[in-house]
Tab-separated table of C-alpha atoms and ligand atoms in Angstrom:
chain	number	residue	atom	x	y	z
A	1	MET	CA	84.860	116.850	99.073
A	2	THR	CA	85.662	113.672	100.830
A	3	THR	CA	83.181	112.185	103.469
A	4	PRO	CA	84.514	110.735	106.726
A	5	ASN	CA	84.583	107.090	105.548
A	6	GLU	CA	85.581	107.819	101.834
A	7	VAL	CA	89.022	107.162	100.639
A	8	SER	CA	90.025	108.991	97.484
A	9	VAL	CA	92.424	107.812	94.721
A	10	LEU	CA	93.679	109.720	91.665
A	11	PHE	CA	95.444	107.798	88.852
A	12	VAL	CA	97.951	109.814	86.950
A	13	CYS	CA	99.930	109.438	83.750
A	14	LEU	CA	101.434	111.799	81.094
A	15	GLY	CA	98.534	112.426	78.740
A	16	ASN	CA	95.650	110.932	80.674
A	17	ILE	CA	94.423	109.212	77.628
A	18	CYS	CA	96.248	105.719	77.681
A	19	ARG	CA	97.145	104.417	81.148
A	20	SER	CA	95.475	106.332	83.694
A	21	PRO	CA	91.840	106.324	82.372
A	22	LEU	CA	92.422	102.530	82.066
A	23	ALA	CA	93.439	102.342	85.699
A	24	GLU	CA	90.508	104.417	86.665
A	25	GLY	CA	88.044	102.215	84.691
A	26	VAL	CA	89.533	98.954	85.832
A	27	PHE	CA	89.479	100.040	89.575
A	28	ILE	CA	86.029	101.392	89.269
A	29	HIS	CA	85.027	97.960	87.794
A	30	LEU	CA	86.820	95.933	90.609
A	31	LEU	CA	85.103	98.150	93.233
A	32	GLU	CA	81.752	97.499	91.755
A	33	GLY	CA	82.272	93.877	91.893
A	34	ASP	CA	83.732	93.911	95.397
A	35	GLY	CA	81.413	92.737	98.277
A	36	ARG	CA	83.276	95.050	100.750
A	37	LEU	CA	81.371	98.055	99.546
A	38	LEU	CA	84.276	100.418	99.946
A	39	ASP	CA	83.643	103.932	99.735
A	40	VAL	CA	86.295	105.123	97.199
A	41	ARG	CA	86.262	108.237	95.081
A	42	VAL	CA	88.283	107.582	91.958
A	43	ASP	CA	89.444	109.955	89.288
A	44	SER	CA	92.547	110.262	86.777
A	45	ALA	CA	94.553	113.064	85.317
A	46	GLY	CA	97.708	113.801	83.375
A	47	THR	CA	100.714	115.690	84.077
A	48	GLY	CA	100.560	117.086	80.436
A	49	ALA	CA	97.895	119.217	78.981
A	50	TRP	CA	97.920	117.903	75.242
A	51	HIS	CA	94.877	115.909	75.318
A	52	VAL	CA	92.559	117.841	77.773
A	53	GLY	CA	88.758	117.204	76.951
A	54	ASN	CA	89.478	114.187	75.056
A	55	ALA	CA	88.170	110.806	75.326
A	56	PRO	CA	90.591	107.840	76.217
A	57	ASP	CA	92.836	106.429	73.372
A	58	PRO	CA	90.759	104.023	71.050
A	59	ARG	CA	93.310	101.309	71.785
A	60	SER	CA	92.843	101.752	75.609
A	61	ARG	CA	88.938	101.552	75.011
A	62	GLU	CA	89.283	98.571	72.739
A	63	VAL	CA	91.307	96.360	75.564
A	64	ALA	CA	88.868	97.625	78.231
A	65	GLU	CA	85.863	96.733	76.290
A	66	ARG	CA	87.172	93.399	75.483
A	67	ASN	CA	87.309	92.803	79.213
A	68	GLY	CA	83.795	94.071	79.800
A	69	ILE	CA	85.032	97.535	81.296
A	70	ARG	CA	83.846	101.123	79.945
A	71	LEU	CA	86.183	104.005	80.259
A	72	PRO	CA	84.038	107.131	80.932
A	73	SER	CA	86.668	109.675	81.811
A	74	ARG	CA	87.616	112.888	79.729
A	75	ALA	CA	91.303	113.844	79.876
A	76	ARG	CA	92.239	116.727	82.357
A	77	GLN	CA	95.543	117.827	83.739
A	78	VAL	CA	96.558	117.434	87.397
A	79	ARG	CA	95.963	120.795	89.309
A	80	SER	CA	97.121	122.003	92.751
A	81	GLU	CA	93.774	121.052	94.664
A	82	ASP	CA	94.435	117.452	93.882
A	83	PHE	CA	97.209	117.296	96.444
A	84	HIS	CA	94.876	118.416	98.939
A	85	ASP	CA	91.471	116.674	97.757
A	86	PHE	CA	93.073	113.051	97.325
A	87	ASP	CA	94.328	110.630	99.806
A	88	LEU	CA	96.338	108.715	97.595
A	89	ILE	CA	97.903	109.733	94.005
A	90	VAL	CA	99.120	106.786	91.995
A	91	ALA	CA	101.463	107.504	89.109
A	92	MET	CA	102.083	104.941	86.267
A	93	ASP	CA	105.800	105.638	85.818
A	94	ARG	CA	108.838	107.114	87.654
A	95	SER	CA	108.714	110.284	85.346
A	96	ASN	CA	105.146	110.853	86.401
A	97	LEU	CA	106.021	110.343	90.120
A	98	HIS	CA	108.956	112.661	89.807
A	99	ASP	CA	106.771	115.250	88.256
A	100	LEU	CA	103.965	114.872	90.771
A	101	ALA	CA	106.583	115.128	93.691
A	102	SER	CA	107.671	118.435	92.284
A	103	LEU	CA	104.158	119.746	92.192
A	104	GLN	CA	103.347	118.778	95.578
A	105	ARG	CA	106.478	120.468	96.911
A	106	LYS	CA	105.155	123.751	95.340
A	107	HIS	CA	101.508	123.287	96.222
A	108	GLY	CA	101.650	121.287	99.461
A	109	GLY	CA	98.802	118.845	100.323
A	110	LYS	CA	98.630	115.767	102.483
A	111	ALA	CA	98.168	113.332	99.316
A	112	ARG	CA	100.241	110.039	99.613
A	113	LEU	CA	102.171	109.539	96.298
A	114	ALA	CA	102.612	106.131	95.024
A	115	LEU	CA	103.597	103.932	92.004
A	116	MET	CA	100.971	101.810	90.412
A	117	ARG	CA	103.125	98.842	90.457
A	118	ASP	CA	103.875	99.226	94.095
A	119	PHE	CA	100.750	97.263	94.355
A	120	ASP	CA	101.598	94.649	91.677
A	121	PRO	CA	102.196	91.339	93.326
A	122	GLU	CA	104.353	90.304	90.295
A	123	PRO	CA	107.932	91.359	90.210
A	124	GLY	CA	108.709	93.943	87.427
A	125	ASP	CA	110.664	97.182	86.905
A	126	GLY	CA	108.134	99.067	88.940
A	127	GLU	CA	106.565	100.905	86.144
A	128	VAL	CA	103.553	100.874	83.678
A	129	PRO	CA	105.213	101.830	80.440
A	130	ASP	CA	103.909	104.344	78.125
A	131	PRO	CA	102.245	102.441	75.260
A	132	TYR	CA	101.201	105.647	73.237
A	133	TYR	CA	103.910	105.150	70.429
A	134	GLY	CA	103.878	101.351	70.357
A	135	GLY	CA	101.504	98.678	68.981
A	136	PRO	CA	98.352	97.258	70.218
A	137	SER	CA	100.141	94.600	72.112
A	138	GLY	CA	101.551	97.138	74.485
A	139	PHE	CA	98.148	97.892	75.382
A	140	ASP	CA	97.318	94.307	76.310
A	141	ARG	CA	100.522	94.314	78.555
A	142	VAL	CA	99.455	97.506	80.207
A	143	PHE	CA	96.134	96.117	80.786
A	144	GLU	CA	97.438	93.077	82.680
A	145	MET	CA	99.779	95.214	84.850
A	146	VAL	CA	97.052	97.608	85.614
A	147	LEU	CA	94.502	94.672	86.547
A	148	ARG	CA	97.048	93.129	88.868
A	149	SER	CA	97.949	96.400	90.365
A	150	ALA	CA	94.604	97.519	90.839
A	151	ARG	CA	93.584	94.201	92.616
A	152	GLY	CA	96.520	94.795	94.847
A	153	LEU	CA	95.509	98.390	95.658
A	154	LEU	CA	91.919	97.255	96.428
A	155	ASP	CA	93.192	94.564	98.952
A	156	GLU	CA	95.251	97.164	100.421
A	157	LEU	CA	92.367	99.680	100.810
A	158	GLY	CA	89.975	96.757	101.923
A	159	GLY	CA	92.314	95.583	104.690
B	201	4NP	P1	99.434	108.195	78.656
B	201	4NP	O1	100.110	108.002	77.158
B	201	4NP	O2	100.391	109.125	79.391
B	201	4NP	O3	99.324	106.668	79.122
B	201	4NP	O4	98.012	108.804	78.355
B	201	4NP	C1	100.519	109.061	76.388
B	201	4NP	C2	99.475	109.735	75.655
B	201	4NP	C3	99.873	110.875	74.811
B	201	4NP	C4	101.149	111.293	74.849
B	201	4NP	C5	102.063	110.592	75.495
B	201	4NP	C6	101.810	109.491	76.492
B	201	4NP	N1	101.533	112.374	73.923
B	201	4NP	O5	102.767	112.659	73.910
B	201	4NP	O6	100.708	112.886	73.540
């Protein structure tokens, strides 16, 4: 459960093996290096269940490791409690956001829903694109978007 000063953030994509574990790992890494010592609980999940229990995709692990970041998470699916347990649920693309909004209508909960790139200071189409069926360069692009957006989110939470 969330303690009084804690903020909780859940990153969500489709499979929870490419984008959202990367966002989780990058955000934890930024928090660890941040002097403000914010109390943030961080997790990630997928709207789909195909990869439940799996480690992140090797291509996400590779780009993370190249940048000094470990990705410790195992894939899990979004569950009804997430909408009650998390303050903020951050979707990677509009399809994820749409699926989350449908789930929240069904399950209720106070969580604020947002798009990851709402926090990206650089202009774009608002989405972190699904890199799963593409080549390794897609993962580099995703990493850069996720890093910029995670910095923006941290600044928003840190005030
Ligand atoms: P992610 O990428 O949503 O960023 O984890 C995907 C991973 C797996 C699949 C789709 C997207 N899939 O269809 O299995």
